[in-house]
Amino acid sequence: MSAHTIGITLRAALLALLTGLIWFATRDPAQLWLVAALAVAAIPAVLAPQNRFAAPIGRTAEMLLVGLGASMVAASADAAGIVTNGVGAAAVLPYLAVPLTSATFQGRSLESAGLLTIAAATLAVAGWLTPVPGGGTQLQQIGYLAVSAQWVTLAAIGTITAGAMQRAVLARRAPQPYAEATRLLTQLRQVARQLPGATLDPGSIADHLLEELRSIGRADRAAVFAASGGGRLEVLAQFGVDGDASVRPSWETHLDADSAIADAWASQQPQISSRTQLRSVAPTDPVSALVVPLIAGVRTVGLVVLERDGVGGYPPSLTYKIIASAAPAALRLEAALLFDEVRSLATNEERQRLAREIHDGVAQELAMIGYGIDNAQAGLPEGATQTAEELRELRAEVTRVITELRLSLFELRTEVDRHGGLTAAIAEFARISGNQAGLKVHLSLDEAGRLPASMESELLRIAQEAITNARRHAFAANLWVTCTVDPPFALIEVSDDGQGLPDQRSQGRYGLAIMAERAERIRGRLEITPRDPSGTTVSVVVGGTAR
């Protein structure tokens, strides 16, 4: 039931009640004029409840009539001797609830307070001006004062209760998750603008942390880690581990391994070790390793690993300085990781929205154009061979565009599944795209762990762009896709045996520029090279050098 319907029902019920109470208290039909006057005053609020002027004026008139009518009915009841001492005012005062409740349901809390003030003032003035038999005024009678105070108080309590109930109902109906998300994202935007460099990138924050710590104590190798799921850590930033190009730097990222990294994560306490935390380095020479957990509240959000060749590289005094300097970075890193997750969710949602709009809009219109061409072909007269050939060519072109559009929709909708992983997403896209173009697809997949979600998303988009370019422009017969993931290392390589990409065009193509931007965003290296004897190879490497 709407607020307007409740107001009409309440007015009708109270007018009927007042008719009976006034007749009972006064036995004077002339006093029923008040019921008619209240019905007339209620017309603006009933017919135009949302009007900014008419409805408030009508409710104010109702309040004035209640205040004046209460004292007059009380005087008539005193004269009749049925209800004395001013108590007859109680026959009119229940109507106070009608305009107050109506204003409250319209969300006009200030108007409700004003109406209550008008009612109290009118009762006082009217009581002071209305004489009673035997001398004096209504305001001097205890009964009149008591019932007036009682009904004004009850009306105030009812107004407050109705307002609270309305807010509770609206709160239950409101989309709380979206309202809360809007509030938090607004705060996040304001905070992000005030950050040094206005950055919430986990990699940038990790790089900045390593620079700070290197200025405090020398380190030959260092890295910052964050959780990636599956009992493993991901490397956000590192230095000093490039080394030999034939050896891929590989930190110990398993949390169930026997390492200082796993101990620091589990205990939330700094760990000092005489063993290197790199799996790719043979522990021949003495090493000093310091692992500092980054704690935000009660949760471990990351680790900092510093290594120094030699024994005793991190004495207690230096260790305390490093721990104190690293502690504030925990909150910054947690905020960046949360923001990265929110950004990934928003990006995926936007891609799905675009896919829906294209499918329901342009794709359907192109299909209708194709049907129109088919109808035109069917209706051609005999002998119109040239027109028929032109329509066949046009129909073939429309079919090609529709096929490309469907592949674009598939590209928009393809995401890295939480269970399947990056290699599965790339393999599925390569198979479907290759089948559509008549390419023979050769896959080489090796995934030993998961990368950060944002990194997997960017690598998938780079692979999609490379595969799409080969399908559209290479005129190739074969497509080779290699995907190797061994966190923090990843290699994506797409090769074809087509006509190749001329050097003079490589810098001006929009798709290549987008791939380069995506690779730079995840600190990867994009390379586009000719393939021997023909074709092109697009490769992106993240987290190290390919062996």
Coordinates of C-alpha atoms in Angstrom, one line a residue, residues 3-4 73 78 159 186 245 250 298 321 342 347 359 376 385 431 465 487 492 499 504 512 539 545:
A3 CA 1.8 6.3 1.4
H4 CA -0.9 8.3 -0.4
V73 CA -16.0 21.2 21.3
D78 CA -19.0 21.6 29.3
T159 CA 5.5 10.9 14.1
T186 CA 34.1 7.5 -3.9
A245 CA 70.4 -15.4 -19.6
S250 CA 63.3 -18.4 -9.5
V298 CA 46.2 -9.1 11.6
K321 CA 65.8 -0.3 10.9
V342 CA 38.4 -3.9 -7.9
T347 CA 37.1 -4.1 -16.4
H359 CA 25.4 -8.6 -29.8
A376 CA 16.8 -9.5 -53.0
T385 CA 23.5 -11.9 -63.9
R431 CA 41.5 -23.1 -31.3
E465 CA 45.7 -9.5 -30.2
P487 CA 55.7 -17.8 -11.5
I492 CA 53.7 -16.1 -24.4
Q499 CA 53.5 -13.1 -45.3
Q504 CA 58.0 0.2 -41.9
L512 CA 51.0 -3.4 -31.8
S539 CA 56.5 -12.9 -27.8
T545 CA 64.7 -13.9 -19.3

